[in-house]
PDB file of C-alpha atoms in Angstrom:
ATOM      1  CA  MET A1458       3.112  29.523 -56.310  1.00  0.00           C
ATOM      2  CA  ASN A1459       5.440  30.902 -53.658  1.00  0.00           C
ATOM      3  CA  GLN A1460       2.429  32.346 -51.840  1.00  0.00           C
ATOM      4  CA  ASP A1461       0.725  28.907 -51.841  1.00  0.00           C
ATOM      5  CA  LEU A1462       3.863  27.226 -50.485  1.00  0.00           C
ATOM      6  CA  THR A1463       4.168  29.818 -47.715  1.00  0.00           C
ATOM      7  CA  GLN A1464       0.511  29.379 -46.800  1.00  0.00           C
ATOM      8  CA  GLN A1465       0.932  25.593 -46.783  1.00  0.00           C
ATOM      9  CA  TRP A1466       3.913  25.865 -44.451  1.00  0.00           C
ATOM     10  CA  LEU A1467       2.056  28.254 -42.142  1.00  0.00           C
ATOM     11  CA  THR A1468      -0.906  25.860 -42.034  1.00  0.00           C
ATOM     12  CA  GLU A1469       1.422  22.927 -41.298  1.00  0.00           C
ATOM     13  CA  ILE A1470       3.094  24.904 -38.486  1.00  0.00           C
ATOM     14  CA  GLN A1471      -0.292  25.805 -37.007  1.00  0.00           C
ATOM     15  CA  VAL A1472      -1.422  22.138 -37.103  1.00  0.00           C
ATOM     16  CA  LEU A1473       1.816  21.061 -35.421  1.00  0.00           C
ATOM     17  CA  LYS A1474       1.380  23.729 -32.729  1.00  0.00           C
ATOM     18  CA  GLU A1475      -2.142  22.490 -32.056  1.00  0.00           C
ATOM     19  CA  GLN A1476      -0.961  18.876 -31.881  1.00  0.00           C
ATOM     20  CA  MET A1477       1.834  19.882 -29.512  1.00  0.00           C
ATOM     21  CA  ALA A1478      -0.604  21.772 -27.305  1.00  0.00           C
ATOM     22  CA  GLY A1479      -2.887  18.721 -27.243  1.00  0.00           C
ATOM     23  CA  LEU A1480      -0.036  16.381 -26.386  1.00  0.00           C
ATOM     24  CA  GLN A1481       1.172  18.708 -23.645  1.00  0.00           C
ATOM     25  CA  GLY A1482      -2.357  18.733 -22.249  1.00  0.00           C
ATOM     26  CA  ASP A1483      -2.419  14.934 -22.350  1.00  0.00           C
ATOM     27  CA  ARG A1484       0.968  14.796 -20.640  1.00  0.00           C
ATOM     28  CA  ASP A1485      -0.195  17.187 -17.925  1.00  0.00           C
ATOM     29  CA  ALA A1486      -3.401  15.190 -17.409  1.00  0.00           C
ATOM     30  CA  ALA A1487      -1.402  11.962 -17.175  1.00  0.00           C
ATOM     31  CA  TRP A1488       0.960  13.559 -14.667  1.00  0.00           C
ATOM     32  CA  GLU A1489      -1.938  14.779 -12.544  1.00  0.00           C
ATOM     33  CA  SER A1490      -3.556  11.349 -12.695  1.00  0.00           C
ATOM     34  CA  ALA A1491      -0.300   9.677 -11.672  1.00  0.00           C
ATOM     35  CA  GLN A1492       0.059  12.152  -8.805  1.00  0.00           C
ATOM     36  CA  LYS A1493      -3.493  11.389  -7.689  1.00  0.00           C
ATOM     37  CA  TRP A1494      -2.861   7.628  -7.727  1.00  0.00           C
ATOM     38  CA  ARG A1495       0.451   8.072  -5.958  1.00  0.00           C
ATOM     39  CA  GLN A1496      -1.304  10.093  -3.255  1.00  0.00           C
ATOM     40  CA  LEU A1497      -4.036   7.462  -2.907  1.00  0.00           C
ATOM     41  CA  TYR A1498      -1.435   4.722  -2.618  1.00  0.00           C
ATOM     42  CA  ASN A1499       0.511   6.701  -0.009  1.00  0.00           C
ATOM     43  CA  THR A1500      -2.674   7.388   1.949  1.00  0.00           C
ATOM     44  CA  GLU A1501      -3.571   3.688   1.911  1.00  0.00           C
ATOM     45  CA  ALA A1502      -0.035   2.710   2.927  1.00  0.00           C
ATOM     46  CA  GLU A1503      -0.090   5.202   5.795  1.00  0.00           C
ATOM     47  CA  GLN A1504      -3.447   3.839   6.938  1.00  0.00           C
ATOM     48  CA  ARG A1505      -2.042   0.293   6.853  1.00  0.00           C
ATOM     49  CA  ARG A1506       0.982   1.389   8.898  1.00  0.00           C
ATOM     50  CA  THR A1507      -1.293   3.110  11.404  1.00  0.00           C
ATOM     51  CA  ASP A1508      -3.518   0.029  11.622  1.00  0.00           C
ATOM     52  CA  ALA A1509      -0.479  -2.199  12.123  1.00  0.00           C
ATOM     53  CA  GLN A1510       0.838   0.079  14.864  1.00  0.00           C
ATOM     54  CA  LEU A1511      -2.548   0.146  16.599  1.00  0.00           C
ATOM     55  CA  SER A1512      -2.725  -3.634  16.352  1.00  0.00           C
ATOM     56  CA  GLN A1513       0.728  -3.960  17.881  1.00  0.00           C
ATOM     57  CA  GLN A1514      -0.302  -1.677  20.723  1.00  0.00           C
ATOM     58  CA  ALA A1515      -3.468  -3.693  21.258  1.00  0.00           C
ATOM     59  CA  ILE A1516      -1.455  -6.935  21.285  1.00  0.00           C
ATOM     60  CA  ALA A1517       0.977  -5.465  23.807  1.00  0.00           C
ATOM     61  CA  SER A1518      -1.933  -4.321  25.960  1.00  0.00           C
ATOM     62  CA  LEU A1519      -3.605  -7.735  25.788  1.00  0.00           C
ATOM     63  CA  LYS A1520      -0.340  -9.447  26.647  1.00  0.00           C
ATOM     64  CA  ALA A1521       0.064  -7.163  29.652  1.00  0.00           C
ATOM     65  CA  ASP A1522      -3.485  -8.008  30.748  1.00  0.00           C
ATOM     66  CA  LEU A1523      -2.788 -11.710  30.244  1.00  0.00           C
ATOM     67  CA  HIS A1524       0.352 -11.521  32.375  1.00  0.00           C
ATOM     68  CA  LYS A1525      -1.557  -9.710  35.106  1.00  0.00           C
ATOM     69  CA  LEU A1526      -4.238 -12.380  35.037  1.00  0.00           C
ATOM     70  CA  GLN A1527      -1.599 -15.087  35.267  1.00  0.00           C
ATOM     71  CA  GLY A1528      -0.112 -13.423  38.315  1.00  0.00           C
ATOM     72  CA  LEU A1529       2.982 -12.049  36.634  1.00  0.00           C
ATOM     73  CA  GLU A1530       3.931  -8.502  37.384  1.00  0.00           C
ATOM     74  CA  VAL A1531       4.528  -6.515  34.200  1.00  0.00           C
ATOM     75  CA  GLU A1532       6.982  -4.214  35.960  1.00  0.00           C
ATOM     76  CA  THR A1533       9.199  -7.144  36.911  1.00  0.00           C
ATOM     77  CA  MET A1534       9.196  -8.449  33.344  1.00  0.00           C
ATOM     78  CA  ALA A1535      10.115  -5.055  31.902  1.00  0.00           C
ATOM     79  CA  VAL A1536      13.233  -4.814  34.084  1.00  0.00           C
ATOM     80  CA  GLU A1537      14.432  -8.368  33.508  1.00  0.00           C
ATOM     81  CA  THR A1538      15.704  -9.908  30.333  1.00  0.00           C
ATOM     82  CA  PRO A1539      13.160 -11.934  28.383  1.00  0.00           C
ATOM     83  CA  VAL A1540      15.034 -15.167  29.127  1.00  0.00           C
ATOM     84  CA  THR A1541      14.882 -14.496  32.864  1.00  0.00           C
ATOM     85  CA  ALA A1542      11.191 -13.673  32.673  1.00  0.00           C
ATOM     86  CA  ILE A1543      10.518 -16.889  30.782  1.00  0.00           C
ATOM     87  CA  GLN A1544      12.534 -18.897  33.295  1.00  0.00           C
ATOM     88  CA  GLN A1545      10.564 -17.404  36.181  1.00  0.00           C
ATOM     89  CA  GLU A1546       7.298 -18.180  34.449  1.00  0.00           C
ATOM     90  CA  ILE A1547       8.403 -21.794  33.893  1.00  0.00           C
ATOM     91  CA  GLU A1548       9.444 -22.111  37.543  1.00  0.00           C
ATOM     92  CA  GLN A1549       5.914 -21.162  38.589  1.00  0.00           C
ATOM     93  CA  LEU A1550       4.552 -24.212  36.799  1.00  0.00           C
ATOM     94  CA  LYS A1551       4.214 -26.928  39.449  1.00  0.00           C
ATOM     95  CA  SER A1552       3.037 -29.932  37.473  1.00  0.00           C
ATOM     96  CA  VAL A1553       3.016 -31.495  34.073  1.00  0.00           C
ATOM     97  CA  GLU A1554      -0.640 -30.469  33.757  1.00  0.00           C
ATOM     98  CA  ASP A1555       0.314 -26.824  34.385  1.00  0.00           C
ATOM     99  CA  LEU A1556       3.030 -27.111  31.757  1.00  0.00           C
ATOM    100  CA  GLN A1557       0.609 -28.682  29.286  1.00  0.00           C
ATOM    101  CA  ALA A1558      -1.975 -25.975  29.931  1.00  0.00           C
ATOM    102  CA  LYS A1559       0.649 -23.281  29.434  1.00  0.00           C
ATOM    103  CA  LEU A1560       1.870 -24.922  26.229  1.00  0.00           C
ATOM    104  CA  ILE A1561      -1.679 -25.101  24.883  1.00  0.00           C
ATOM    105  CA  ALA A1562      -2.224 -21.413  25.687  1.00  0.00           C
ATOM    106  CA  VAL A1563       1.033 -20.461  23.965  1.00  0.00           C
ATOM    107  CA  ILE A1564       0.201 -22.534  20.880  1.00  0.00           C
ATOM    108  CA  LYS A1565      -3.274 -20.977  20.679  1.00  0.00           C
ATOM    109  CA  GLU A1566      -1.784 -17.464  20.958  1.00  0.00           C
ATOM    110  CA  ARG A1567       0.788 -18.301  18.274  1.00  0.00           C
ATOM    111  CA  SER A1568      -1.943 -19.620  15.971  1.00  0.00           C
ATOM    112  CA  ARG A1569      -4.042 -16.520  16.535  1.00  0.00           C
ATOM    113  CA  LEU A1570      -1.095 -14.221  15.821  1.00  0.00           C
ATOM    114  CA  LEU A1571      -0.172 -16.197  12.696  1.00  0.00           C
ATOM    115  CA  GLN A1572      -3.759 -15.906  11.472  1.00  0.00           C
ATOM    116  CA  ALA A1573      -3.769 -12.151  12.173  1.00  0.00           C
ATOM    117  CA  LEU A1574      -0.499 -11.797  10.266  1.00  0.00           C
ATOM    118  CA  LYS A1575      -1.857 -13.800   7.316  1.00  0.00           C
ATOM    119  CA  THR A1576      -5.012 -11.687   7.253  1.00  0.00           C
ATOM    120  CA  GLU A1577      -2.957  -8.489   7.265  1.00  0.00           C
ATOM    121  CA  GLN A1578      -0.731  -9.823   4.477  1.00  0.00           C
ATOM    122  CA  ASP A1579      -3.793 -10.798   2.422  1.00  0.00           C
ATOM    123  CA  ASN A1580      -5.341  -7.373   2.948  1.00  0.00           C
ATOM    124  CA  HIS A1581      -2.094  -5.711   1.910  1.00  0.00           C
ATOM    125  CA  ALA A1582      -1.883  -7.857  -1.233  1.00  0.00           C
ATOM    126  CA  LYS A1583      -5.501  -7.056  -2.144  1.00  0.00           C
ATOM    127  CA  THR A1584      -4.869  -3.346  -1.675  1.00  0.00           C
ATOM    128  CA  ARG A1585      -1.691  -3.484  -3.736  1.00  0.00           C
ATOM    129  CA  ASN A1586      -3.459  -5.428  -6.494  1.00  0.00           C
ATOM    130  CA  SER A1587      -6.458  -3.093  -6.606  1.00  0.00           C
ATOM    131  CA  LEU A1588      -4.233  -0.012  -6.717  1.00  0.00           C
ATOM    132  CA  THR A1589      -2.072  -1.573  -9.417  1.00  0.00           C
ATOM    133  CA  THR A1590      -5.173  -2.472 -11.429  1.00  0.00           C
ATOM    134  CA  ALA A1591      -6.550   1.034 -11.051  1.00  0.00           C
ATOM    135  CA  LEU A1592      -3.244   2.532 -12.138  1.00  0.00           C
ATOM    136  CA  GLY A1593      -3.136   0.181 -15.142  1.00  0.00           C
ATOM    137  CA  ASP A1594      -6.701   1.177 -16.067  1.00  0.00           C
ATOM    138  CA  ALA A1595      -5.752   4.849 -15.858  1.00  0.00           C
ATOM    139  CA  ILE A1596      -2.727   4.302 -18.099  1.00  0.00           C
ATOM    140  CA  ASP A1597      -4.824   2.302 -20.601  1.00  0.00           C
ATOM    141  CA  SER A1598      -7.417   5.054 -20.640  1.00  0.00           C
ATOM    142  CA  LEU A1599      -4.741   7.681 -21.213  1.00  0.00           C
ATOM    143  CA  THR A1600      -3.224   5.601 -24.035  1.00  0.00           C
ATOM    144  CA  ARG A1601      -6.623   5.257 -25.722  1.00  0.00           C
ATOM    145  CA  GLU A1602      -7.232   8.978 -25.310  1.00  0.00           C
ATOM    146  CA  ARG A1603      -3.861   9.819 -26.861  1.00  0.00           C
ATOM    147  CA  ALA A1604      -4.476   7.414 -29.746  1.00  0.00           C
ATOM    148  CA  ARG A1605      -7.871   9.018 -30.342  1.00  0.00           C
ATOM    149  CA  GLY A1606      -6.254  12.474 -30.292  1.00  0.00           C
ATOM    150  CA  GLU A1607      -3.592  11.414 -32.783  1.00  0.00           C
ATOM    151  CA  LYS A1608      -6.222   9.876 -35.060  1.00  0.00           C
ATOM    152  CA  GLU A1609      -8.265  13.079 -34.958  1.00  0.00           C
ATOM    153  CA  SER A1610      -5.145  15.112 -35.715  1.00  0.00           C
ATOM    154  CA  GLN A1611      -4.359  12.923 -38.729  1.00  0.00           C
ATOM    155  CA  ASN A1612      -7.917  13.225 -39.973  1.00  0.00           C
ATOM    156  CA  ASN A1613      -7.737  17.011 -39.707  1.00  0.00           C
ATOM    157  CA  SER A1614      -4.523  17.130 -41.754  1.00  0.00           C
TER     158      SER A1614
END
């Protein structure tokens, strides 16, 4: 009787050790998966930051080209305060038609920049949503895998 009880306890301990090893494996797999998703998210975020920086540089370059085409010297604008630069640009306008043309150009540029900003925000939201969905799918898959492992462990007992 005592021998049977000892054997039963040893079997129970062995089963628990196996379950613990399985759960530790699941935990390690989940950790690795989370690390992978974190890395993918960080890579995507870095790419978005790089794209945004390149876009800002392109906008600055286009603005410089625009000012050159309009006869403004970029060097003069860089030294002066923005208010002074704007005042000088306004002083160059000789008629109401010039002012209207300038206003139309500014409104078009503003609209274009607002559209570019909205597009970038939409892209960012889509990326965030797809990464969140992927992370949720990974967690659901891990949960199902753990549940399956626990069910198999209970069946083996």
